[in-house]
Amino acid sequence: MRKKIVLFLLAMLPMVHIYAQQTLIRISTDETDLILQTAETGRLYQSYLGAKLVNDTDLKNLTPYISRPSTDSSVTPRGWEVYPGSGAEDYFEPAFVMQHNDGNLTTIVKYVSHEVKPIDGNATETIIQLKDEVYPVEITLHYVAHARENVIKTWSEIRHTEKKPVTMSQYASAIVYFEDTQYFLNEFSGDWASEAGMTSQQLRFGKKIIDTKLGSRAAMHAYPFFQVGLGQKVQENQGKVLVGTIGWTGNFRFTFEMDNVSNLRVISGINPYASNYELKPNETFTTPEFIFTLSQEGAGKASRSLHTWARNYQLKDGKGDRLTLLNNWESTSFDFDEKILSDLMKEAKELGVDMFLLDDGWFANKYPRVNDHAGLGDWDVMHSKLPNGIPGLVQSAKEAGVKFGIWIEPEMISPKSELFEKHPEWAILLPNREPYYYRNQLVLDLSNPVVQDYVFGVVDKIMTENPDIAYFKWDCNSPITNIYSPYLKEKQRQLYVDHVRGVYNVFNRVNEKYPDLPIILCSGGGARCDYEALKYFTEFWCSDNTDPVERLYIQWGFSQVFPIKSMAAHVTSWNHAASIKFRTDVAMMCKFGFDISITEMDKNELAFCKEAVANYHRLKKVILDGDFYRLVSPYESNHTAVMHVGEGAGQALLYTYDIHPRFGGKLFPVKLQGLDPHRNYTVKEINLMPGTTSRLKENGKSYSGDYLMKVGIEAFTLGQMNSRVIELTAE
Ligand code: GLA
């Protein structure tokens, strides 16, 4: 008997050896530590996520089991498992759920190995292998930690070698856990023309879910990013804040679950709604990237970390320049001809912007695109409107001395189009029910590789025939409706996932063939705003709502996560009550453009806009690549203020806006941020209407950075929709 026990123990040795080692994996940025640890069982747990630990010797004190109180020794201790499947001792939300070939629904993965490799200069990638010992299922976790930017992105790969496909009903990208006294969630919600509105709530026991089911875009009613205040409400300049976002241009889901011991888990991934995914043997399911930063100094710091990270690594041409432009959508809508367009090109030149952008309505002949009821899919120029075709327009732009850009919406199809007559099977459309529409159109079935080829071909054909086109606006105006893919047939449950993968396949092909082509991502305003899409796009359109007052809130919302250079803002004629100066000053804090005819302006207004464009070009390095500070929130005041600080704090730009001041309201000085306290800065108000002079008390004077940050500038006024742009130059 004793011999048998010894033999058994010997046989167990390799296993015991691996598990007894208690592997510790440290994923660090300069400011954050994420520490994972194996338990004796070989399962992998998060033992710490927080501010960076200073003493390496402290790591040995961490433990993989977190569950407290654990007074009952008969209960198996619970931990924060890094990729929990269903069916184990944890009774809260898992990261993934898989039904095996024998019908069993449990998966428990254990640590196998890990490696750490340096990437991208100051980043590391930690790759962890996990596997189930009962079922042939393997999980690979990836964590890319950007040290300087304090950003971690993580995703998972799921694989198996069972005989037949397994069905996954959940497949999150990642799960992270927190233990704090209280948690406050800032979520971002809205609709068309009211994007990214911020609201805050305290999280209590149970689950709060933010998700969308729009199919062809991430956002509209909910936006694919969030902030969690740990221990207190999210504050701009102090406190622990987790800011997270998912790179997935489709249905997403964030789950915030507070458990019985007041710990919080945050699960991010594709929304598995109506998407039980069938994973074939040896196929790898790669989840989207979950990207997060943990700031110890409030949301402002978190935003700047994400902005810098995005410019350095994620956004297309993140370090490059951006083109100013004049767009025709707001001034002409579908009603234009060659003469109107060539006049607008001259107006673009007169304004001093780099480019003219032609919007919707230039294509289709049998069912001409004269309104939004027809023509999507027929990407031939409308001869009746534009007899000289795109080459004629490119030529007119050349003659006017501006670049030329063009609008497309290639993932869509109008039921009234030649394409639909030829290929009704390319549209996502239910064969046996009354169709319903969003903006009178249907979404092409991008799960079908033939349709992917077609969509890529739309861009490729325009570019091949007109290599001088300098810019595209890529729109996507409809969520998926009539959810049925003629291509996937009985595998409809794959549609939401495979469609988005098809979209990426097209984005990727366009990007590979035209790596230097700037493209703005648009989706009925700002409904496509995620960090996977932005690998292929230089900027996104924040909203069709260009009322400057509304825009102050919308831009405030998006700036929490996206860098200024990716956020396009145009001066239009929305809100005539606002002066052209106010409208311009609001748009100028972002990636700047116009969508208004200068014939709507008087002499002074035009002169003002020209000067604003010149100022923008002169200062765009600071605006596009500087650090962005949100100084006064429009949610907390009748005024708002933001600023850009250029590299090395040598130059800065302050923007102050009086939205709806109250009679006799107290005006607080605006305290600046990000300046060098030891240098002196000259204060100069710019963007002044011709014939006016600055009434800013500090104008023309010089102050130390310290003074400007502690005492501030008296820039707010009691005027409705007044604004100021103030340049600060270090001496
Ligand atoms: C969407 C966009 C607009 C414009 C129109 C054209 O609504 O957001 O900017 O391009 O489509 O139809």
XYZ file of C-alpha atoms and ligand atoms in Angstrom:
743
model
C 0.000 0.000 0.000
C 2.723 2.403 1.022
C 4.595 1.542 -2.217
C 1.460 2.378 -4.209
C 1.160 5.750 -2.523
C 4.822 6.534 -3.231
C 4.393 5.547 -6.892
C 1.283 7.681 -7.160
C 3.042 10.660 -5.627
C 6.006 10.172 -7.970
C 3.639 10.097 -10.939
C 2.103 13.378 -9.771
C 5.466 15.067 -9.360
C 5.704 16.984 -12.639
C 2.258 18.468 -12.053
C 2.954 19.284 -8.434
C 6.209 20.806 -9.497
C 4.657 23.210 -12.001
C 1.869 24.269 -9.695
C 3.940 24.469 -6.561
C 6.159 27.034 -8.248
C 3.389 29.607 -7.851
C 4.236 31.509 -10.978
C 3.937 35.264 -10.649
C 3.425 37.353 -13.797
C 3.962 41.059 -13.502
C 2.513 43.259 -16.241
C 3.669 46.797 -15.602
C 3.609 50.264 -17.004
C 5.508 53.114 -15.383
C 2.483 53.766 -13.169
C 0.423 50.591 -12.958
C 0.980 46.980 -11.930
C -1.245 44.146 -13.000
C -0.052 41.060 -11.142
C -1.219 37.561 -11.920
C -0.376 34.545 -9.828
C -0.992 30.826 -9.988
C -2.477 28.981 -7.043
C -1.473 25.463 -5.917
C -4.143 24.159 -8.278
C -2.397 25.703 -11.262
C -5.227 28.149 -11.913
C -4.259 31.731 -12.640
C -5.587 34.661 -10.615
C -5.298 38.438 -10.581
C -3.641 39.206 -7.278
C -3.187 42.933 -7.823
C -4.253 45.760 -10.147
C -3.378 49.228 -8.967
C -0.695 51.856 -8.631
C 2.759 50.470 -9.331
C 4.375 48.710 -6.388
C 7.681 50.307 -5.571
C 9.406 47.436 -3.775
C 9.835 44.199 -5.679
C 10.226 42.401 -2.376
C 6.576 43.142 -1.569
C 5.394 40.942 -4.400
C 5.869 37.808 -2.322
C 3.166 39.027 0.060
C 0.480 38.929 -2.618
C -1.921 36.034 -2.697
C -3.958 34.564 -5.517
C -7.046 34.076 -3.359
C -8.911 37.258 -2.727
C -12.284 36.114 -1.467
C -13.074 37.670 1.883
C -14.454 37.070 4.407
C -13.426 33.427 4.346
C -14.458 32.467 7.838
C -15.894 29.160 6.705
C -12.935 26.856 6.123
C -15.182 24.271 4.490
C -15.700 26.592 1.488
C -13.131 26.449 -1.301
C -11.520 29.896 -1.443
C -12.537 32.046 -4.366
C -10.096 34.039 -6.436
C -10.105 36.579 -9.208
C -9.514 34.157 -12.032
C -7.973 35.846 -15.064
C -10.108 34.048 -17.615
C -12.902 32.241 -15.787
C -15.053 29.771 -17.671
C -18.419 28.619 -16.405
C -19.117 25.878 -13.936
C -16.526 26.379 -11.212
C -16.850 27.580 -7.625
C -17.202 31.220 -8.665
C -20.860 32.129 -8.766
C -20.519 35.405 -10.622
C -20.229 36.353 -14.299
C -17.621 34.316 -16.238
C -15.469 35.492 -19.129
C -16.431 32.633 -21.408
C -18.878 29.803 -21.706
C -18.402 26.867 -24.030
C -20.455 23.766 -24.614
C -18.207 20.783 -25.268
C -18.959 17.941 -27.662
C -20.344 15.817 -24.812
C -22.745 18.589 -23.794
C -20.740 19.569 -20.714
C -20.716 23.323 -20.047
C -17.737 23.632 -17.728
C -14.287 24.818 -18.675
C -11.540 25.393 -16.128
C -8.220 26.481 -17.526
C -4.858 26.230 -15.806
C -1.553 27.912 -16.340
C 0.833 26.251 -18.804
C 3.519 28.810 -19.602
C 4.139 32.425 -20.411
C 6.647 34.598 -22.223
C 7.389 38.298 -22.212
C 8.756 40.074 -25.259
C 9.653 43.702 -25.839
C 7.712 45.492 -28.579
C 7.263 49.008 -29.899
C 10.171 50.563 -28.033
C 8.852 50.995 -24.538
C 6.165 48.295 -24.473
C 6.122 44.636 -23.520
C 3.832 41.886 -24.638
C 3.085 39.148 -22.128
C 1.629 36.010 -23.675
C 0.130 33.452 -21.331
C -0.922 29.930 -22.266
C -3.717 28.271 -20.338
C -5.441 24.972 -20.895
C -8.168 22.768 -19.561
C -6.978 19.395 -18.315
C -10.284 17.672 -18.972
C -11.189 19.060 -22.390
C -8.718 19.920 -25.165
C -9.293 23.659 -24.883
C -6.512 26.230 -24.917
C -6.643 29.912 -24.122
C -3.903 32.386 -24.957
C -4.013 35.710 -23.153
C -2.152 38.710 -24.552
C -1.268 41.797 -22.544
C 0.556 44.662 -24.218
C 1.739 47.159 -21.624
C 2.858 50.587 -22.823
C 5.116 51.803 -20.040
C 5.336 55.549 -20.678
C 1.723 55.987 -21.757
C 0.389 53.835 -18.889
C -1.949 51.953 -21.215
C -2.536 48.201 -21.276
C -4.337 46.418 -24.047
C -5.395 42.845 -23.688
C -7.163 40.225 -25.760
C -7.664 36.474 -25.763
C -7.466 33.616 -28.201
C -9.657 30.548 -27.808
C -8.872 27.220 -29.466
C -9.823 23.566 -29.088
C -9.208 20.179 -30.637
C -12.434 18.417 -29.807
C -13.761 16.212 -32.579
C -16.631 18.465 -33.586
C -17.193 22.218 -33.289
C -17.968 23.574 -29.832
C -20.496 26.310 -29.206
C -19.421 29.431 -27.328
C -22.146 31.535 -25.797
C -19.739 34.027 -24.196
C -16.222 35.004 -25.232
C -15.056 38.152 -23.473
C -11.794 39.882 -24.276
C -10.812 40.334 -20.659
C -11.888 40.608 -17.078
C -10.329 42.827 -14.430
C -11.173 43.036 -10.734
C -11.135 45.748 -8.086
C -11.558 45.911 -4.351
C -12.523 49.372 -3.167
C -14.929 51.085 -0.825
C -17.293 52.229 -3.569
C -17.462 52.425 -7.343
C -18.930 55.087 -9.604
C -19.528 54.473 -13.286
C -19.425 57.216 -15.896
C -21.228 55.977 -18.966
C -21.607 57.623 -22.343
C -24.925 57.496 -24.110
C -26.913 59.373 -26.722
C -28.347 59.040 -30.167
C -27.913 60.498 -33.631
C -26.947 64.166 -33.120
C -26.503 63.809 -29.364
C -23.410 61.658 -29.119
C -21.353 60.711 -26.069
C -23.368 62.366 -23.300
C -21.914 61.663 -19.869
C -23.836 60.416 -16.856
C -22.624 59.079 -13.553
C -24.059 56.486 -11.184
C -22.926 54.514 -8.205
C -22.563 50.798 -8.792
C -24.301 48.611 -6.230
C -24.586 44.870 -5.716
C -25.414 43.073 -8.951
C -24.782 43.875 -12.562
C -24.834 46.939 -14.717
C -24.507 46.221 -18.438
C -23.677 48.627 -21.232
C -24.089 47.075 -24.648
C -25.222 47.654 -28.218
C -26.821 45.486 -30.890
C -26.281 47.723 -33.912
C -24.204 45.262 -35.895
C -22.328 47.512 -38.291
C -21.055 50.051 -35.763
C -20.279 50.092 -32.076
C -22.180 53.126 -31.003
C -25.266 55.257 -31.099
C -27.289 54.715 -27.956
C -24.285 53.573 -25.919
C -20.623 54.302 -26.615
C -17.835 51.744 -26.409
C -15.942 53.289 -23.517
C -16.468 53.956 -19.807
C -14.857 55.364 -16.687
C -15.009 53.855 -13.220
C -14.162 55.984 -10.205
C -12.593 53.715 -7.601
C -13.397 54.763 -4.067
C -15.034 58.014 -5.205
C -16.832 59.683 -8.107
C -14.776 60.263 -11.222
C -12.978 63.577 -10.826
C -11.019 65.402 -13.495
C -7.772 65.921 -11.607
C -7.651 63.572 -8.669
C -8.600 60.086 -7.601
C -8.295 56.586 -8.989
C -10.045 56.166 -12.325
C -10.205 53.197 -14.655
C -10.900 54.195 -18.260
C -11.632 51.312 -20.586
C -12.625 50.905 -24.214
C -13.094 48.081 -26.661
C -11.790 47.918 -30.216
C -14.778 46.388 -31.953
C -16.849 48.028 -34.672
C -19.964 46.071 -33.787
C -21.999 44.782 -30.875
C -20.065 45.175 -27.655
C -20.794 44.546 -24.005
C -19.317 45.855 -20.782
C -20.476 44.121 -17.599
C -19.829 45.695 -14.221
C -20.650 43.254 -11.457
C -20.334 43.924 -7.772
C -20.317 40.675 -5.811
C -21.286 39.595 -2.289
C -18.073 40.941 -0.788
C -18.286 44.273 -2.654
C -15.558 43.446 -5.124
C -16.072 44.686 -8.660
C -15.398 42.776 -11.841
C -15.373 44.503 -15.205
C -15.864 42.245 -18.205
C -15.386 43.603 -21.707
C -15.963 41.948 -25.017
C -18.141 41.359 -28.030
C -21.803 41.299 -27.095
C -22.690 37.616 -27.458
C -26.354 38.539 -28.037
C -27.819 36.241 -30.737
C -24.278 35.089 -31.451
C -23.612 31.623 -30.051
C -20.389 31.106 -31.925
C -19.520 27.739 -33.409
C -15.790 27.215 -33.084
C -14.341 24.508 -35.309
C -11.511 22.241 -34.121
C -8.157 24.031 -34.512
C -9.813 27.332 -35.415
C -8.619 30.268 -33.298
C -11.196 32.750 -32.062
C -9.439 36.050 -31.410
C -11.363 38.517 -29.276
C -11.178 42.290 -29.781
C -8.689 44.337 -27.819
C -9.772 45.714 -24.467
C -7.729 48.845 -23.863
C -7.473 50.466 -20.461
C -5.556 52.908 -18.356
C -5.628 53.239 -14.596
C -5.021 56.787 -13.481
C -4.203 57.815 -9.939
C -4.819 61.464 -10.868
C -8.328 61.549 -12.243
C -9.929 61.332 -15.671
C -7.846 64.150 -17.172
C -4.634 62.220 -16.741
C -6.297 59.054 -18.061
C -7.399 60.894 -21.200
C -3.935 62.266 -21.853
C -2.464 58.782 -21.441
C -4.904 57.359 -23.979
C -4.400 60.289 -26.367
C -0.628 59.920 -26.379
C -0.853 56.157 -26.682
C -3.309 56.422 -29.591
C -1.154 58.941 -31.448
C 1.920 56.798 -30.919
C 0.534 53.346 -31.656
C -3.092 52.958 -32.632
C -4.530 55.742 -34.765
C -3.773 55.707 -38.496
C -1.013 58.214 -39.146
C -1.209 59.121 -35.464
C 1.886 61.260 -35.594
C 1.135 62.840 -38.946
C -0.473 66.066 -40.026
C -4.176 66.595 -40.721
C -5.856 68.494 -43.567
C -8.185 71.418 -42.990
C -11.140 71.337 -45.335
C -14.349 72.758 -46.695
C -17.166 70.212 -46.986
C -20.357 70.834 -48.990
C -22.906 68.686 -47.114
C -24.456 71.352 -44.907
C -24.558 74.029 -47.576
C -25.770 72.039 -50.591
C -27.015 68.693 -49.319
C -27.801 66.691 -52.522
C -28.399 69.809 -54.644
C -25.242 70.657 -56.517
C -23.713 70.640 -59.953
C -20.221 71.182 -61.332
C -20.517 74.958 -61.165
C -21.640 74.957 -57.535
C -18.804 72.615 -56.611
C -16.112 74.498 -58.466
C -17.310 77.714 -56.795
C -17.027 75.992 -53.416
C -13.500 74.885 -54.296
C -12.628 78.509 -54.895
C -14.230 79.351 -51.563
C -12.033 76.707 -49.925
C -9.025 78.436 -51.417
C -10.294 81.811 -50.259
C -10.720 80.502 -46.715
C -7.217 79.110 -46.846
C -8.088 75.476 -46.053
C -6.169 72.589 -47.596
C -8.967 70.710 -49.276
C -12.468 70.568 -50.669
C -14.500 67.517 -49.631
C -17.407 66.452 -51.839
C -20.132 64.734 -49.806
C -23.072 62.468 -50.640
C -25.046 62.746 -53.879
C -22.447 62.516 -56.670
C -23.194 59.006 -57.959
C -25.729 56.599 -59.524
C -27.554 57.004 -62.820
C -30.464 54.607 -63.216
C -31.602 55.466 -59.670
C -29.756 58.736 -59.180
C -28.700 59.691 -55.678
C -30.739 62.888 -55.555
C -31.897 62.106 -52.034
C -31.281 59.358 -49.493
C -33.851 56.994 -51.020
C -31.763 55.526 -53.830
C -28.431 54.870 -55.450
C -26.183 53.394 -52.732
C -24.177 50.662 -54.400
C -23.981 52.317 -57.828
C -20.673 54.120 -57.496
C -20.533 55.598 -60.993
C -20.599 59.332 -61.210
C -24.033 60.822 -61.935
C -23.556 62.099 -65.489
C -26.519 64.476 -65.411
C -25.029 66.326 -62.433
C -21.338 65.930 -63.150
C -20.785 65.455 -66.911
C -17.011 65.669 -66.550
C -16.913 62.966 -63.903
C -14.545 62.773 -60.971
C -11.574 63.709 -63.203
C -13.367 66.978 -63.951
C -13.752 67.671 -60.224
C -10.145 66.776 -59.473
C -9.140 69.149 -62.258
C -11.322 71.986 -60.905
C -9.807 71.506 -57.450
C -6.344 71.666 -58.971
C -7.252 74.884 -60.744
C -8.650 76.328 -57.517
C -5.434 75.327 -55.725
C -6.897 72.921 -53.178
C -6.823 69.158 -52.705
C -9.893 67.060 -53.444
C -11.622 64.497 -51.218
C -14.745 62.422 -51.756
C -17.550 60.769 -49.731
C -18.463 57.093 -50.021
C -20.650 54.689 -48.105
C -19.517 51.425 -49.670
C -20.870 48.959 -47.079
C -24.446 49.953 -47.867
C -27.002 49.274 -50.572
C -30.223 51.036 -51.496
C -33.103 48.714 -52.385
C -33.524 51.155 -55.273
C -30.193 50.549 -56.970
C -28.798 48.619 -59.894
C -26.614 46.716 -57.463
C -29.674 45.461 -55.593
C -31.324 44.447 -58.867
C -28.224 42.469 -59.774
C -27.301 41.094 -56.344
C -30.210 41.105 -53.921
C -28.417 38.227 -52.163
C -25.598 40.589 -51.164
C -27.834 42.519 -48.786
C -28.531 41.516 -45.210
C -32.259 41.015 -45.525
C -34.838 38.624 -44.107
C -36.279 36.438 -46.861
C -39.591 35.813 -45.141
C -40.581 39.037 -43.385
C -41.499 42.606 -44.229
C -38.265 44.601 -44.454
C -37.687 47.547 -42.163
C -35.212 50.284 -42.912
C -32.907 52.727 -41.271
C -32.379 55.717 -43.591
C -34.031 53.802 -46.451
C -31.085 51.502 -46.942
C -29.705 48.046 -46.213
C -26.336 46.803 -45.046
C -24.265 44.681 -47.404
C -23.397 41.227 -46.098
C -19.703 41.557 -45.299
C -19.555 38.004 -43.958
C -19.528 37.072 -47.659
C -15.983 37.260 -49.137
C -17.357 38.157 -52.577
C -19.052 41.196 -51.059
C -15.803 42.104 -49.287
C -14.084 42.115 -52.687
C -16.803 44.348 -54.080
C -16.526 46.892 -51.225
C -12.748 47.024 -51.488
C -13.227 47.460 -55.246
C -15.324 50.619 -54.712
C -12.360 52.439 -53.198
C -9.817 50.771 -55.421
C -11.631 51.734 -58.618
C -12.062 55.378 -57.599
C -8.408 55.595 -56.556
C -7.058 53.776 -59.599
C -8.991 56.061 -61.929
C -8.233 59.199 -59.879
C -4.909 58.790 -58.118
C -4.945 62.486 -57.183
C -7.814 62.062 -54.734
C -6.329 63.158 -51.430
C -8.962 62.077 -48.909
C -12.018 59.904 -48.359
C -14.978 60.276 -46.095
C -16.169 56.729 -45.337
C -19.715 56.713 -44.046
C -21.924 54.007 -42.584
C -25.382 55.379 -41.998
C -27.376 52.319 -41.037
C -27.111 49.783 -38.282
C -27.816 46.236 -39.475
C -31.530 45.766 -40.019
C -33.494 42.646 -41.091
C -30.872 40.416 -39.490
C -30.359 37.614 -42.012
C -27.305 36.770 -44.077
C -28.116 34.927 -47.305
C -24.475 33.803 -47.319
C -24.352 32.257 -43.830
C -27.644 30.403 -44.307
C -28.185 28.109 -41.273
C -25.246 29.733 -39.457
C -27.014 33.034 -38.773
C -25.597 33.040 -35.235
C -22.196 33.893 -36.767
C -23.497 36.967 -38.586
C -22.741 39.701 -36.066
C -19.164 38.514 -35.562
C -18.327 37.446 -39.112
C -19.764 40.660 -40.550
C -17.438 42.821 -38.459
C -14.500 40.603 -39.366
C -15.437 41.117 -43.021
C -15.497 44.879 -42.466
C -11.962 44.692 -41.009
C -10.813 42.604 -43.915
C -11.894 45.418 -46.248
C -10.424 48.182 -44.046
C -7.180 46.264 -43.961
C -6.984 45.810 -47.713
C -7.677 49.493 -48.307
C -5.060 50.445 -45.754
C -2.462 48.103 -47.206
C -2.933 49.391 -50.724
C -3.332 53.064 -49.737
C -1.337 53.458 -46.516
C -0.936 57.212 -46.919
C -4.524 58.030 -47.772
C -6.223 60.014 -44.998
C -9.787 58.782 -44.403
C -12.385 60.111 -42.018
C -14.656 57.550 -40.406
C -18.258 58.638 -40.228
C -21.368 56.804 -39.188
C -24.444 58.990 -39.246
C -22.335 61.339 -37.162
C -20.218 59.748 -34.436
C -21.495 56.184 -34.258
C -18.201 54.645 -35.301
C -15.683 55.576 -32.699
C -13.610 52.640 -31.588
C -9.916 51.909 -31.448
C -9.938 48.980 -33.849
C -11.520 51.001 -36.657
C -9.167 53.869 -35.904
C -6.196 51.700 -36.891
C -7.451 52.328 -40.432
C -8.763 55.888 -40.180
C -7.027 59.148 -39.470
C -10.015 60.792 -37.775
C -13.747 60.379 -37.112
C -16.753 62.647 -37.461
C -18.031 63.314 -33.949
C -21.583 64.283 -34.780
C -23.908 65.687 -37.420
C -24.908 68.068 -34.680
C -22.677 71.065 -35.257
C -24.567 73.470 -33.040
C -21.554 74.818 -31.159
C -23.240 74.613 -27.761
C -24.135 70.964 -28.287
C -20.704 70.309 -29.695
C -19.046 71.507 -26.489
C -20.687 68.584 -24.674
C -20.097 66.091 -27.486
C -16.427 67.002 -27.786
C -16.078 66.902 -23.997
C -17.431 63.344 -24.089
C -15.273 61.978 -26.918
C -12.145 63.692 -25.633
C -12.281 61.454 -22.567
C -10.949 58.657 -24.743
C -9.907 59.902 -28.192
C -7.145 62.318 -29.115
C -8.046 65.723 -30.453
C -6.441 65.041 -33.823
C -8.887 62.167 -34.383
C -11.969 64.297 -33.623
C -13.271 66.214 -36.637
C -15.261 69.400 -36.042
C -16.630 71.808 -38.650
C -17.991 75.327 -38.658
C -21.521 75.233 -40.057
C -24.654 77.316 -39.921
C -26.313 75.253 -37.187
C -27.428 77.625 -34.433
C -27.606 81.009 -36.094
C -27.930 82.584 -32.671
C -24.258 81.775 -32.151
C -21.768 84.092 -33.798
C -19.414 82.789 -36.445
C -16.650 83.418 -33.925
C -18.248 81.179 -31.314
C -18.884 78.450 -33.905
C -15.319 78.702 -35.172
C -13.732 78.785 -31.724
C -15.613 75.566 -30.832
C -14.563 73.711 -33.997
C -11.009 74.955 -33.790
C -10.225 72.963 -30.634
C -10.457 69.774 -32.736
C -9.455 68.641 -36.224
C -10.725 71.731 -37.955
C -12.878 72.264 -41.008
C -15.788 74.200 -42.495
C -19.110 73.056 -43.894
C -20.663 76.370 -44.847
C -20.581 78.566 -47.921
C -18.669 81.770 -47.441
C -21.487 83.492 -49.321
C -23.402 83.165 -46.034
C -20.802 85.368 -44.337
C -20.381 89.116 -44.336
C -17.000 90.716 -44.996
C -15.940 90.739 -41.363
C -17.037 87.189 -40.746
C -15.077 85.972 -43.746
C -12.009 87.911 -42.685
C -12.354 86.417 -39.206
C -12.608 82.852 -40.570
C -9.565 83.362 -42.793
C -7.585 84.518 -39.854
C -8.783 81.595 -37.749
C -7.637 79.186 -40.474
C -4.259 80.907 -40.595
C -4.015 80.718 -36.789
C -4.943 77.060 -36.910
C -2.269 76.271 -39.469
C 0.291 78.190 -37.453
C -0.666 76.460 -34.192
C -1.731 73.039 -35.371
C 1.261 71.274 -33.895
C 0.074 72.389 -30.442
C -3.577 71.590 -31.185
C -3.094 68.230 -32.865
C -0.137 66.864 -30.931
C -0.210 68.744 -27.641
C -1.538 67.553 -24.296
C -5.226 68.268 -23.838
C -6.527 69.610 -20.526
C -10.207 69.927 -19.667
C -10.310 72.840 -17.253
C -13.955 73.717 -16.605
C -16.723 71.219 -17.338
C -19.863 72.331 -19.197
C -21.678 69.752 -17.051
C -20.752 71.613 -13.873
C -20.799 75.243 -14.925
C -22.443 77.720 -17.297
C -19.033 78.111 -18.849
C -16.443 75.697 -20.111
C -12.722 75.856 -20.835
C -10.095 73.550 -22.302
C -6.497 73.939 -23.331
C -3.755 72.406 -25.448
C -0.175 72.431 -24.234
C 2.530 71.864 -26.819
C 5.554 69.660 -26.335
C 7.903 70.997 -23.672
C 5.216 73.472 -22.495
C 6.686 76.200 -24.680
C 3.361 77.088 -26.228
C -0.247 76.622 -25.179
C -3.741 77.539 -26.318
C -6.604 78.267 -23.972
C -10.235 78.208 -25.131
C -12.949 79.660 -22.919
C -16.664 79.538 -23.692
C -19.522 81.281 -21.934
C -22.460 79.051 -22.721
C -25.412 80.505 -20.862
C -24.162 82.689 -18.026
C -26.725 83.820 -15.461
C -27.357 87.490 -14.738
C -24.848 88.606 -12.136
C -23.296 85.133 -12.052
C -19.924 84.876 -10.379
C -17.074 84.610 -12.839
C -14.244 82.451 -11.628
C -10.774 82.823 -13.085
C -9.733 79.915 -15.283
C -6.808 78.081 -13.747
C -4.515 76.680 -16.390
C -2.725 73.352 -16.337
C 0.300 71.720 -17.869
C 2.470 74.858 -18.011
C 6.010 75.136 -16.707
C 5.671 76.903 -13.313
C 9.136 78.398 -13.681
C 8.724 79.998 -17.081
C 6.980 83.211 -17.977
C 4.272 83.177 -20.611
C 3.040 86.026 -22.759
C -0.746 86.062 -22.959
C -2.309 87.005 -26.275
C -5.934 86.752 -27.273
C -6.290 85.629 -30.897
C -9.280 84.917 -33.172
C -10.633 88.437 -32.697
C -13.349 89.796 -34.949
C -11.928 92.448 -37.309
C -12.186 95.889 -35.805
C -12.359 94.623 -32.229
C -9.614 94.570 -29.667
C -9.147 92.205 -26.802
C -10.823 93.168 -23.540
C -9.024 90.439 -21.673
C -7.387 91.956 -18.607
C -4.272 89.818 -18.988
C -3.905 90.423 -22.742
C -0.389 91.401 -23.811
C 1.044 90.824 -20.340
C 3.363 88.177 -19.070
C 2.854 85.816 -16.128
C 4.670 82.838 -14.708
C 3.250 79.402 -15.412
C 2.903 79.044 -11.660
C 0.692 82.142 -11.448
C -1.418 81.107 -14.428
C -2.019 77.681 -12.900
C -2.667 78.869 -9.333
C -4.347 82.253 -9.780
C -5.602 81.911 -13.344
C -6.905 84.170 -16.083
C -10.128 86.152 -15.915
C -11.297 84.966 -19.285
C -14.973 84.166 -18.712
C -17.607 86.822 -19.437
C -21.319 87.291 -18.853
C -22.068 87.329 -22.581
C -24.226 84.527 -23.982
C -22.167 82.346 -26.306
C -19.033 84.410 -25.965
C -15.728 82.715 -26.541
C -12.037 83.411 -26.347
C -8.981 81.753 -27.802
C -5.831 82.736 -25.940
C -2.314 81.950 -27.026
C 0.373 81.521 -24.380
C 3.987 81.654 -25.426
C 6.867 80.922 -23.098
C 9.488 83.652 -23.128
C -24.284 61.155 -42.688
C -23.076 61.947 -42.274
C -23.154 63.344 -42.811
C -23.317 63.321 -44.307
C -24.516 62.476 -44.679
C -24.631 62.289 -46.170
O -25.417 61.586 -42.030
O -22.926 61.947 -40.895
O -22.005 64.069 -42.461
O -22.155 62.810 -44.906
O -24.454 61.191 -44.091
O -25.714 61.541 -46.527
